[in-house]
Every structure is written in structure tokens, then in C-alpha cells.
PDB file of C-alpha atoms in Angstrom:
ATOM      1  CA  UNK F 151      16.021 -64.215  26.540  1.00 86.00           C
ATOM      2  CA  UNK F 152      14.907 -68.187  26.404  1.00 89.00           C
ATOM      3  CA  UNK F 153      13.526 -66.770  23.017  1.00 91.00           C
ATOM      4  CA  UNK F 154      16.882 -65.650  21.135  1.00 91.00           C
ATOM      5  CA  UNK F 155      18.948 -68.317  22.912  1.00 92.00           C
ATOM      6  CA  UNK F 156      17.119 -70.928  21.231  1.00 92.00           C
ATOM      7  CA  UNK F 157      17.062 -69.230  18.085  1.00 93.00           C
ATOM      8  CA  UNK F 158      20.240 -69.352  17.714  1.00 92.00           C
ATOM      9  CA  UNK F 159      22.465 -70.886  14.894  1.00 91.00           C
ATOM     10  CA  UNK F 160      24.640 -73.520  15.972  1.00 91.00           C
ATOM     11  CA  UNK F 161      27.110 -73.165  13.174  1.00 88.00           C
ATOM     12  CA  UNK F 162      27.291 -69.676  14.777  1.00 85.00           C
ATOM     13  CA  UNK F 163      31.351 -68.565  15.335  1.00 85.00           C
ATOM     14  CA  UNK F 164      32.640 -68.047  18.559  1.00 86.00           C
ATOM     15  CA  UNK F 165      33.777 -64.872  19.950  1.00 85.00           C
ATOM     16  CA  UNK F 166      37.075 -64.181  22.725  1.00 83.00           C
ATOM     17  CA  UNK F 167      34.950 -65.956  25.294  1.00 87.00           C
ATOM     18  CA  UNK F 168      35.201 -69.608  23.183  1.00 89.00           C
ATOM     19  CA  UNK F 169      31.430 -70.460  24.266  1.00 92.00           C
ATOM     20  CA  UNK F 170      29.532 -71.684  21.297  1.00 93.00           C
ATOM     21  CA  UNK F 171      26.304 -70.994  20.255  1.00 93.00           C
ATOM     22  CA  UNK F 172      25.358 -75.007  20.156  1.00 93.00           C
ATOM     23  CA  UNK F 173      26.097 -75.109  23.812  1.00 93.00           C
ATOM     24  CA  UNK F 174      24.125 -71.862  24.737  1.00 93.00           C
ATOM     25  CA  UNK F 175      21.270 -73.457  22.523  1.00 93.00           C
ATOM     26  CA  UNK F 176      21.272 -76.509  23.919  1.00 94.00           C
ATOM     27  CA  UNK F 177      21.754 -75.097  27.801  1.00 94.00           C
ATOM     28  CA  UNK F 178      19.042 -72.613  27.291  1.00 93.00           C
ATOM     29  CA  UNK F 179      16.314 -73.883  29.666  1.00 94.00           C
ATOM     30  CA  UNK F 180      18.940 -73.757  32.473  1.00 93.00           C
ATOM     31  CA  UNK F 181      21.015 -70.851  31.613  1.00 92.00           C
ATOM     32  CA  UNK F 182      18.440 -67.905  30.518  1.00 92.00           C
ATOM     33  CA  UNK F 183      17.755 -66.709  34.104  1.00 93.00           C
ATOM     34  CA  UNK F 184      21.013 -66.493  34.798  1.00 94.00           C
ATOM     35  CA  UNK F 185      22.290 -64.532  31.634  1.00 94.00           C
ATOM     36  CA  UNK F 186      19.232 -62.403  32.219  1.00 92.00           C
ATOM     37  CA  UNK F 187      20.208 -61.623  35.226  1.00 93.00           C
ATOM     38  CA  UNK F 188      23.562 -60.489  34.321  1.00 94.00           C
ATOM     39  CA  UNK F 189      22.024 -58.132  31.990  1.00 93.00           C
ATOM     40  CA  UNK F 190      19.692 -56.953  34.191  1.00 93.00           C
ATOM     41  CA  UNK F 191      22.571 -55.867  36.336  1.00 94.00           C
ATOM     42  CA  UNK F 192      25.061 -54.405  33.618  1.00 94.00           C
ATOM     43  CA  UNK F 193      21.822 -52.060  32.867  1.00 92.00           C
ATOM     44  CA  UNK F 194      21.472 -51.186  36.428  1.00 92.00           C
ATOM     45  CA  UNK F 195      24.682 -50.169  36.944  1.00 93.00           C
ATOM     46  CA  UNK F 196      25.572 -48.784  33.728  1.00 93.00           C
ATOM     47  CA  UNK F 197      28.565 -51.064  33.188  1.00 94.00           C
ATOM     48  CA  UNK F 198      28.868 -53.347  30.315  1.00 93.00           C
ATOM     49  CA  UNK F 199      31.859 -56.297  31.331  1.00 93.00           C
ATOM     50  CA  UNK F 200      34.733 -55.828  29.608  1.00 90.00           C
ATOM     51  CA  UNK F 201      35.372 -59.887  28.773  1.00 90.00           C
ATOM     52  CA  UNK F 202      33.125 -59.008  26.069  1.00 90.00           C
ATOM     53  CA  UNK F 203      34.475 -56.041  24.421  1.00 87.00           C
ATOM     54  CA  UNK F 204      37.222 -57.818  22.900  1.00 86.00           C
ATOM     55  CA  UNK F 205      37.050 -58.575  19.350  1.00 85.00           C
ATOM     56  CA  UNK F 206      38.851 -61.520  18.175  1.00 85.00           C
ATOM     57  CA  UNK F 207      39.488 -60.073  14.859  1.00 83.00           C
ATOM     58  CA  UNK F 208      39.874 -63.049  11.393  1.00 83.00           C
ATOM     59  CA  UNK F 209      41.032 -62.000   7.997  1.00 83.00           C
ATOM     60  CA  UNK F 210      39.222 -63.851   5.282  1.00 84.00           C
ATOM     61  CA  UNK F 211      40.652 -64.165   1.769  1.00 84.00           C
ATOM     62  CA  UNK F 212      39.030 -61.695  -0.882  1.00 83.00           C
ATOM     63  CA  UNK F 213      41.012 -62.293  -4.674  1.00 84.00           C
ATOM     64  CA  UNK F 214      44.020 -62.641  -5.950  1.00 85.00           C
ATOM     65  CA  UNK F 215      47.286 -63.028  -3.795  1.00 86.00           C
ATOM     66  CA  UNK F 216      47.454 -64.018  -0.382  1.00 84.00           C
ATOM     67  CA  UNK F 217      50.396 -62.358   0.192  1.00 84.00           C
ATOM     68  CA  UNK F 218      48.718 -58.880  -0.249  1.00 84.00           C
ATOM     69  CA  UNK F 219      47.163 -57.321   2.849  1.00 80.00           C
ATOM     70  CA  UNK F 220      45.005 -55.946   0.873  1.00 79.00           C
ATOM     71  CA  UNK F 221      43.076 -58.179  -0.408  1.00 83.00           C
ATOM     72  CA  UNK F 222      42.068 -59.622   3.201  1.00 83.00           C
ATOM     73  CA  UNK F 223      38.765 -58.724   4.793  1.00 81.00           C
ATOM     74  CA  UNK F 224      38.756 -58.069   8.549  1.00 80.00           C
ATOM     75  CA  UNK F 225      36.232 -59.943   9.903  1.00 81.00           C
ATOM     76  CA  UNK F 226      35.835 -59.253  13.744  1.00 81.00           C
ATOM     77  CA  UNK F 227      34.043 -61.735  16.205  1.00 85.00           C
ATOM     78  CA  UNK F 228      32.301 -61.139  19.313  1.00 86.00           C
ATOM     79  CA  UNK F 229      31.037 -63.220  22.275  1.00 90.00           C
ATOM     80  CA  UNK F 230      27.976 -64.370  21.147  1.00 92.00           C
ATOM     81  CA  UNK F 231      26.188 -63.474  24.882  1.00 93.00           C
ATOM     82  CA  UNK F 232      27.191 -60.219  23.792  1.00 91.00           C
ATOM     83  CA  UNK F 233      25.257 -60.299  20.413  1.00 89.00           C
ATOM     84  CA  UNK F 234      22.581 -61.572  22.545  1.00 91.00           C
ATOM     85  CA  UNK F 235      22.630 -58.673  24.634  1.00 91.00           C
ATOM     86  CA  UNK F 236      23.199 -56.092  21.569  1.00 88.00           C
ATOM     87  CA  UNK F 237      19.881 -57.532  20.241  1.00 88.00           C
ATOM     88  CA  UNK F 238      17.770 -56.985  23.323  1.00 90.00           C
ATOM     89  CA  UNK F 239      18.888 -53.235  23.587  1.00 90.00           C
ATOM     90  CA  UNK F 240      18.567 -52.468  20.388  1.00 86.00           C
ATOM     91  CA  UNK F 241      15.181 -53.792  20.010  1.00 86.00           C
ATOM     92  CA  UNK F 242      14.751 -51.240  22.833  1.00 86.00           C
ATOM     93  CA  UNK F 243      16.441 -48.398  21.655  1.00 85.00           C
ATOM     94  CA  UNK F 244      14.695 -48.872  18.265  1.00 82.00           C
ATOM     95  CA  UNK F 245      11.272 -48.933  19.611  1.00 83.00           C
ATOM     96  CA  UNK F 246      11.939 -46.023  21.561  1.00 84.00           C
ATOM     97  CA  UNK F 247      13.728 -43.848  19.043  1.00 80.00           C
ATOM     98  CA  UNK F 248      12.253 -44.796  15.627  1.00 78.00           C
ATOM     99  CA  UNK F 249       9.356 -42.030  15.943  1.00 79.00           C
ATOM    100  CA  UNK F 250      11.893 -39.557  16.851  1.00 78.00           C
ATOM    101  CA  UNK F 251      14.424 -39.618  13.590  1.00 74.00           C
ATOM    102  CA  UNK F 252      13.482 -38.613  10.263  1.00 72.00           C
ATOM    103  CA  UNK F 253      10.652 -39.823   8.800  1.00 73.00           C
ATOM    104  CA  UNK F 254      12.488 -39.356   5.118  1.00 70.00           C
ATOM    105  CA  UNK F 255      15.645 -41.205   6.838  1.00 73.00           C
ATOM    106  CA  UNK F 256      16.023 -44.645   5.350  1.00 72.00           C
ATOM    107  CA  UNK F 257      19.144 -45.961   6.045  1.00 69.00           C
ATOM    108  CA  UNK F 258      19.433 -48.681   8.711  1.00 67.00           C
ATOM    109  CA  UNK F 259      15.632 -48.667   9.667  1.00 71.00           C
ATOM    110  CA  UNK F 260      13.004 -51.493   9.861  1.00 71.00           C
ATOM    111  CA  UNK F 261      10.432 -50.730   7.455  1.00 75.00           C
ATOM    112  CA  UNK F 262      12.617 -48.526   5.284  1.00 75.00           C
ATOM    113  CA  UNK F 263      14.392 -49.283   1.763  1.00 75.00           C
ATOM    114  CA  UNK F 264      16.528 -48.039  -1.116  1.00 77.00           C
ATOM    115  CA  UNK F 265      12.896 -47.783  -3.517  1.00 82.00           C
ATOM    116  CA  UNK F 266      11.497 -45.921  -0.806  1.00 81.00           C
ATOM    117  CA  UNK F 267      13.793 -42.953  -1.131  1.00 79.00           C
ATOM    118  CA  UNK F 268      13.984 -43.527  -5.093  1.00 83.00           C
ATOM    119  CA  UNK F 269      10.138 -43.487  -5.093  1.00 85.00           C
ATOM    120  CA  UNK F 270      10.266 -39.682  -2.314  1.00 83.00           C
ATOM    121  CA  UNK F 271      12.939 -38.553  -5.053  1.00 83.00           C
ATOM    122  CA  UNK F 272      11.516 -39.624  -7.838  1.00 87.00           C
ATOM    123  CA  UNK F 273       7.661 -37.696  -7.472  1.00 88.00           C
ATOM    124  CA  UNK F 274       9.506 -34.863  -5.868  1.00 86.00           C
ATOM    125  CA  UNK F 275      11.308 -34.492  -9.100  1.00 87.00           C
ATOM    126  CA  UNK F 276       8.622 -34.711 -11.160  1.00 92.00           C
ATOM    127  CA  UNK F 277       6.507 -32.458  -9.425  1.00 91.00           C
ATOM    128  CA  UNK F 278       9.156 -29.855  -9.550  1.00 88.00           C
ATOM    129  CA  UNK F 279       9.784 -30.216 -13.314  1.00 90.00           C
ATOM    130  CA  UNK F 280       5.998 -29.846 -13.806  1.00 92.00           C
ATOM    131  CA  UNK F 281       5.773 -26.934 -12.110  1.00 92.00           C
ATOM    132  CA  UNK F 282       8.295 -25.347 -14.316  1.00 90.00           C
ATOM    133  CA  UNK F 283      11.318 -25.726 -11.433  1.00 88.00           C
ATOM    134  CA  UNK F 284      15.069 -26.666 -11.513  1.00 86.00           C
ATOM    135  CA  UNK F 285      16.013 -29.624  -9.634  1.00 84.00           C
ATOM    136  CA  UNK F 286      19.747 -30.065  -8.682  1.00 81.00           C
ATOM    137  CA  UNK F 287      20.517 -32.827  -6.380  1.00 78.00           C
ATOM    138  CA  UNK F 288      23.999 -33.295  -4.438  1.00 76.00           C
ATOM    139  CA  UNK F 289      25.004 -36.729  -3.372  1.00 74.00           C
ATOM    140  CA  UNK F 290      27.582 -37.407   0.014  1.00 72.00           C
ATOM    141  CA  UNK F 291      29.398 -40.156  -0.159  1.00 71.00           C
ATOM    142  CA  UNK F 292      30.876 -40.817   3.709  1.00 67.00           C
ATOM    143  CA  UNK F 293      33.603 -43.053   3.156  1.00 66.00           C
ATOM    144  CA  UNK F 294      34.427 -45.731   5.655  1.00 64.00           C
ATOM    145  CA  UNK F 295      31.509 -43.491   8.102  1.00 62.00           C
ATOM    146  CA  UNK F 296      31.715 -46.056  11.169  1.00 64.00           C
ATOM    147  CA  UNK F 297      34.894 -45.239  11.254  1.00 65.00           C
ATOM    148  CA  UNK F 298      34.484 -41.678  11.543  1.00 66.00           C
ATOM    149  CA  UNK F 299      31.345 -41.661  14.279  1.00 71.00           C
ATOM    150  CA  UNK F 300      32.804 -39.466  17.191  1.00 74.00           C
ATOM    151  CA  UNK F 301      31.623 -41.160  20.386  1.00 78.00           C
ATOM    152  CA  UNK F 302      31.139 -38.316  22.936  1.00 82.00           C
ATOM    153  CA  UNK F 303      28.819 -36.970  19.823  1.00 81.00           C
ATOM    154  CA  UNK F 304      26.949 -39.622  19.897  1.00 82.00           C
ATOM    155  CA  UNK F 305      26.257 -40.051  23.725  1.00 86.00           C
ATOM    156  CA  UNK F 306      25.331 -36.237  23.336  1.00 86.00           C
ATOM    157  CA  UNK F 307      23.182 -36.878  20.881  1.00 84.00           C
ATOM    158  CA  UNK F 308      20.968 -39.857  22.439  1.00 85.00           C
ATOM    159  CA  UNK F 309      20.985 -37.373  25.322  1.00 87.00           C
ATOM    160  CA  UNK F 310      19.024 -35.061  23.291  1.00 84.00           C
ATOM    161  CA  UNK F 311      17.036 -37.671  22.269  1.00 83.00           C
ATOM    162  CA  UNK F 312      15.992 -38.510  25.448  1.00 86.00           C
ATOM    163  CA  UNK F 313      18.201 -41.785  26.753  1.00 87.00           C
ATOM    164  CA  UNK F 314      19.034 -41.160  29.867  1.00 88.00           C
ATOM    165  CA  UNK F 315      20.179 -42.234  33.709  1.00 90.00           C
ATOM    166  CA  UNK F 316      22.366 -45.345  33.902  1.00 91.00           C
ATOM    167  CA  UNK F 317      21.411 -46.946  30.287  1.00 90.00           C
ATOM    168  CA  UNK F 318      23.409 -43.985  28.713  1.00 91.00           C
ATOM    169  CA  UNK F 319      26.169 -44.371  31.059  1.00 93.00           C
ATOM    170  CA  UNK F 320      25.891 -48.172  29.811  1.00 92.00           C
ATOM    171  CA  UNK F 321      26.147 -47.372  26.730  1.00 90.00           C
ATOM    172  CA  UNK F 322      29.443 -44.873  27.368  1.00 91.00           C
ATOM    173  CA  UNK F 323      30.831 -48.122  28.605  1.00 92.00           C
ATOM    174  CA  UNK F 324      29.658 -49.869  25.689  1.00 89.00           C
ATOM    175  CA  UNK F 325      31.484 -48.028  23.640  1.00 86.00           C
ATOM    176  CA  UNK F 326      34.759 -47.600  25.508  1.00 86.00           C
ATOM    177  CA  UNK F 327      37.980 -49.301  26.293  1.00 85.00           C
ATOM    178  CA  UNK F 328      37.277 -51.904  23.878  1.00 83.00           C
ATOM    179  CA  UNK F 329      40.152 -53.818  22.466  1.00 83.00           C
ATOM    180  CA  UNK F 330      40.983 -56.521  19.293  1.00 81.00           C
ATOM    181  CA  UNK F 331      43.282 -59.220  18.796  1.00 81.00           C
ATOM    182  CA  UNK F 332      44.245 -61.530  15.514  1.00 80.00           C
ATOM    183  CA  UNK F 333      43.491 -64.687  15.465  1.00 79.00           C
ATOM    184  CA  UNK F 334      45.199 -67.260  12.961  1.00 73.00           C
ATOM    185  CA  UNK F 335      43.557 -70.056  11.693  1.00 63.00           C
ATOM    186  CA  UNK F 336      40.759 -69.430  14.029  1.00 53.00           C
ATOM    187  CA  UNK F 337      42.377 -70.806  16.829  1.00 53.00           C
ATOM    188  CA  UNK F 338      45.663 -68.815  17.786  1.00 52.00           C
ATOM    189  CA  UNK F 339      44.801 -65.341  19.296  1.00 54.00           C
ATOM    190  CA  UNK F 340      47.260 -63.255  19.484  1.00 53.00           C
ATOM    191  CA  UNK F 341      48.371 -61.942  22.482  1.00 51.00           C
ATOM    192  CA  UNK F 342      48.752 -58.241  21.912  1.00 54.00           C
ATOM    193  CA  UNK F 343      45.781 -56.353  21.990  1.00 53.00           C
ATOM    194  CA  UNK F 344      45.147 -53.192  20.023  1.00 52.00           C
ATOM    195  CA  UNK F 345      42.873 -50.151  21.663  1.00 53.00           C
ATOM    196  CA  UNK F 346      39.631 -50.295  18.974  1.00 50.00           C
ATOM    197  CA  UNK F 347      37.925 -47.104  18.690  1.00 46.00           C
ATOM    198  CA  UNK F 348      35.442 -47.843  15.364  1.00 50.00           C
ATOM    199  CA  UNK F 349      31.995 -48.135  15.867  1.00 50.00           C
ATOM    200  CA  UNK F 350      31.409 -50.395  13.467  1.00 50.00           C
ATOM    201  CA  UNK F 351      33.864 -53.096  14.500  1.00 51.00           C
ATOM    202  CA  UNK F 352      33.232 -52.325  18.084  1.00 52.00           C
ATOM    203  CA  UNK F 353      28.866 -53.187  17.862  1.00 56.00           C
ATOM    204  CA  UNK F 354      28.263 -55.572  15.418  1.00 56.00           C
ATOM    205  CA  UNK F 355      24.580 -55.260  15.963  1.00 63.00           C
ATOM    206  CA  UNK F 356      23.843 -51.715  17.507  1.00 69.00           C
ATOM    207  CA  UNK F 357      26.125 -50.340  15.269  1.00 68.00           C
ATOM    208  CA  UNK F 358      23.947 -49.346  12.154  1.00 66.00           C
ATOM    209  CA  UNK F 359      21.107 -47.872  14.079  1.00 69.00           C
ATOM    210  CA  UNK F 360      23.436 -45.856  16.704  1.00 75.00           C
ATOM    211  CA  UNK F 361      25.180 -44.556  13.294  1.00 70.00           C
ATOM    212  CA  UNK F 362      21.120 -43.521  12.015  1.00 70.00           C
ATOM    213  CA  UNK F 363      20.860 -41.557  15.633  1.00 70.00           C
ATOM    214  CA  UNK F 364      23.902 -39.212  14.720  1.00 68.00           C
ATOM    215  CA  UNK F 365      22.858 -38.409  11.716  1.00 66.00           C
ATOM    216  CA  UNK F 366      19.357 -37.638  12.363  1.00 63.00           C
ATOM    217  CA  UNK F 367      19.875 -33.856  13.564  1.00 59.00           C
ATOM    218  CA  UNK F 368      21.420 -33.074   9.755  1.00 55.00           C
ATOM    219  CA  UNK F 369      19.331 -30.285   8.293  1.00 49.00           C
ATOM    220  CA  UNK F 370      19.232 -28.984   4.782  1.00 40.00           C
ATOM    221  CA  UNK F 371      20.765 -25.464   3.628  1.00 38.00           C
ATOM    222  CA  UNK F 372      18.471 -25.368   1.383  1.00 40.00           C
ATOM    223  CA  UNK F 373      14.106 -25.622   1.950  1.00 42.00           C
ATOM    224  CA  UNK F 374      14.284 -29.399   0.932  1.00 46.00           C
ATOM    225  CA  UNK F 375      12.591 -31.649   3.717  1.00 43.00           C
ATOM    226  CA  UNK F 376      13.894 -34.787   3.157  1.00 42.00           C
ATOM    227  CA  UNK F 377      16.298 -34.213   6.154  1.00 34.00           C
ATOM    228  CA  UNK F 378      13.622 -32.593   8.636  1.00 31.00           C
ATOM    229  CA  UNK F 379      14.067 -33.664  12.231  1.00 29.00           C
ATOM    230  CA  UNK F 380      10.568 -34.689  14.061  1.00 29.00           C
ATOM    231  CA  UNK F 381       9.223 -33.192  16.880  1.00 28.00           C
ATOM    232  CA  UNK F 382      10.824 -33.985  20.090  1.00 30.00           C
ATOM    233  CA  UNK F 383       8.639 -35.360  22.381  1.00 33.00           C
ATOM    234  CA  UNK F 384       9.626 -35.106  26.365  1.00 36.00           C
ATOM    235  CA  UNK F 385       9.487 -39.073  27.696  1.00 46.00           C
ATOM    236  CA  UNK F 386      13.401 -40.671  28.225  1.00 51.00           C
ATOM    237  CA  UNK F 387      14.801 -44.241  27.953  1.00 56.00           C
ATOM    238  CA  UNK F 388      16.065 -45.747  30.996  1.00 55.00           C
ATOM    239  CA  UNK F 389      17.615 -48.813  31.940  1.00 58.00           C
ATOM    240  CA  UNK F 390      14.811 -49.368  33.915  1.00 55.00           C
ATOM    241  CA  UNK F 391      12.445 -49.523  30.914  1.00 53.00           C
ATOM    242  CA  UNK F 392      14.314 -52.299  29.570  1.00 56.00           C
ATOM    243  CA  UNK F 393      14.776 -54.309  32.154  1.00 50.00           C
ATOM    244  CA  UNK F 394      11.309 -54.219  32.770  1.00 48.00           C
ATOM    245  CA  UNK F 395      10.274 -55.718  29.157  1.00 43.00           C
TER     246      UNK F 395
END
């Protein structure tokens, strides 16, 4: 915890609580105990606090007119304790997971990059061709897939996948009842608040690897075993795991 608070950047942006990362930098000897602590709690009761699961949404400028919604992009900001607490679960759930996806999965994974899967396609092509094969290859393009992640899927799926007892009904909070507002000029909130149900504005840093857990299971129709699933092994992830580390 001491760790990533004094890592931070101090030019970081504030999220809907209006704490910035200077002061949490600069406290950090003399708050990390206590913000541990919190977290140590929301675990153990499953509960993540709802003060930081509003997004305090900005639109930045893109091209040409600024009178055209359009050409705004949404940038949401959250609490940056939050962030902090994102980070130290999903360093968790990474650990804890990464053996169980796809080892021919490459999106979203430590370790894992574009010329990898080029390089898999690539001999498995050539191989094919030598051999006197076809190869036909069919490409998905998900559009706007954060978007489309169905929560109760997902929880179902890191069931399977072994998180379990109050960190997965953490998470189910995590993921629910969260809400964003505008803000103008950084500084004027809004004061309506819309229900947000994307996963990609709703965890800006569990996000990507939660979206690599749903998509895991997706098996080939054909004999091709770039999709194959690992073996599942029988050990869960608890909230008690992680508050131990």
C-alpha cells in the first residue's frame, strides 16, 4: 500500500472524491494503515463503498468542431483510492488466474503481445502450406466489447474459475449500482447522475483483464487450438488470500 501511494503521480486527476494524488503522496507515511485497513474490510465483507463508484465523466476535444458531440471523447475519472485499490486486486486476480486462461490468449496479459500471436499464426501457416493444407482464417471484430460484457456472465464465469466466498461477492458489488456525472471545465459536476452499466467505464484498471476472463472459455468449431482452455485446477481465490499478501 505505502508502495503504490508513493508511486504515485502528482499531476494525477482527481476523481468524485476531489482528493489528489499530491496529497495522498505526500500523506502516505500516515495514511497507508488506514486505507489498508479500509480495504481489508471492503474484502471481508464483500462490499466495495459506493463514494467510489461514481465516475465523474470529462469530454476532451478530438478534431474539428466543438459544437459536434461527436467529436468529444468521454473521458471518465475515478477516485484515485479506488485505482489504488483496483491495482492491488488485480495484481491478485492476475496472479491467480493467469495459468488458468489460454495459453494462445494474448490480449490484455503481462507477458503477451500483438508479434506473439503474428509469430503462433505465422509458423502455423506455414507449416500447413508445407504440408500441402488449406489455411482459411476468420477474423471477429467485437465492436465497442466493454460495452457488451454481461455482468452476471462474468461473476459466473470467475466462479468457474475458482474466485470464490466474499471476494466474488466484492466484486458483484464492484460492478453494480455504479453511477456517472459530467463535469464542465473540470470543476462543475453535474448534479444528475446516470445508472453506468459498461465495464469499461465502470473499472478503469480491472477492466481489461476481467474482459480476458470472459472470453477465455471460447472454443473453436473447428480442430484449431489457438482458443484451447487449460486445465482447471481445484484451489479458489478468496478475499482472505488477498488480504493476507
Amino acid at each position: 500500500m505505502l508502495r503504490l501511494l508513493l508511486k504515485l503521480n502528482p499531476s494525477k486527476a482527481t476523481g468524485s472524491d476531489r482528493i489528489p494524488a499530491l496529497y495522498l503522496k505526500n500523506t502516505a507515511h500516515h495514511t497507508y494503515k488506514v486505507l489498508a485497513r479500509i480495504f481489508q474490510l471492503s474484502l471481508k465483507l464483500g462490499i466495495f463503498p459506493s463514494a467510489w463508484k461514481i465516475a465523474d465523466v470529462a469530454a476532451i476535444h478530438k478534431k474539428k468542431s466543438k459544437s459536434e458531440p461527436g467529436n468529444y471523447r468521454p473521458i471518465s475519472l475515478l477516485a484515485i483510492v479506488s485505482k489504488l485499490f483496483e491495482t492491488i486486486v488485480a495484481d491478485c486476480l492476475k496472479f491467480f488466474l493467469a495459468p488458468k486462461l489460454s495459453p494462445n490468449q494474448f490480449g490484455f496479459r503481462p507477458g503477451h503481445t500483438t508479434l506473439d500471436l503474428l509469430l503462433l499464426l505465422t509458423q502455423s501457416w506455414t507449416n500447413a502450406l508445407a504440408s500441402g493444407k488449406e489455411v482459411r482464417s476468420v477474423a471477429l471484430d467485437i465492436s465497442k466489447a466493454f460495452d457488451k460484457v454481461w455482468h452476471d456472465g462474468l461473476l459466473f464465469k470467475l466462479a468457474e474459475l475458482g474466485i470464490a466466498g466474499s471476494l466474488l461477492e466484492w466484486l458483484r458489488s464492484y460492478l453494480s449500482d455504479r453511477k456517472q456525472r459530467v463535469i464542465i471545465n473540470t470543476d462543475h459536476p453535474t448534479s444528475n447522475r446516470s445508472r453506468l452499466v459498461s465495464l469499461k467505464e465502470a473499472c478503469l484498471v480491472l477492466c481489461s483483464f476481467l474482459f480476458s476472463s470472459t472470453t477465455s472459455s471460447a472454443k473453436s468449431a473447428t480442430t484449431s487450438t489457438f482458443l484451447l482452455m487449460t486445465a482447471h485446477c481445484g484451489r479458489s481465490l478468496t478475499a482472505k488470500t488477498i488480504v493476507k499478501k
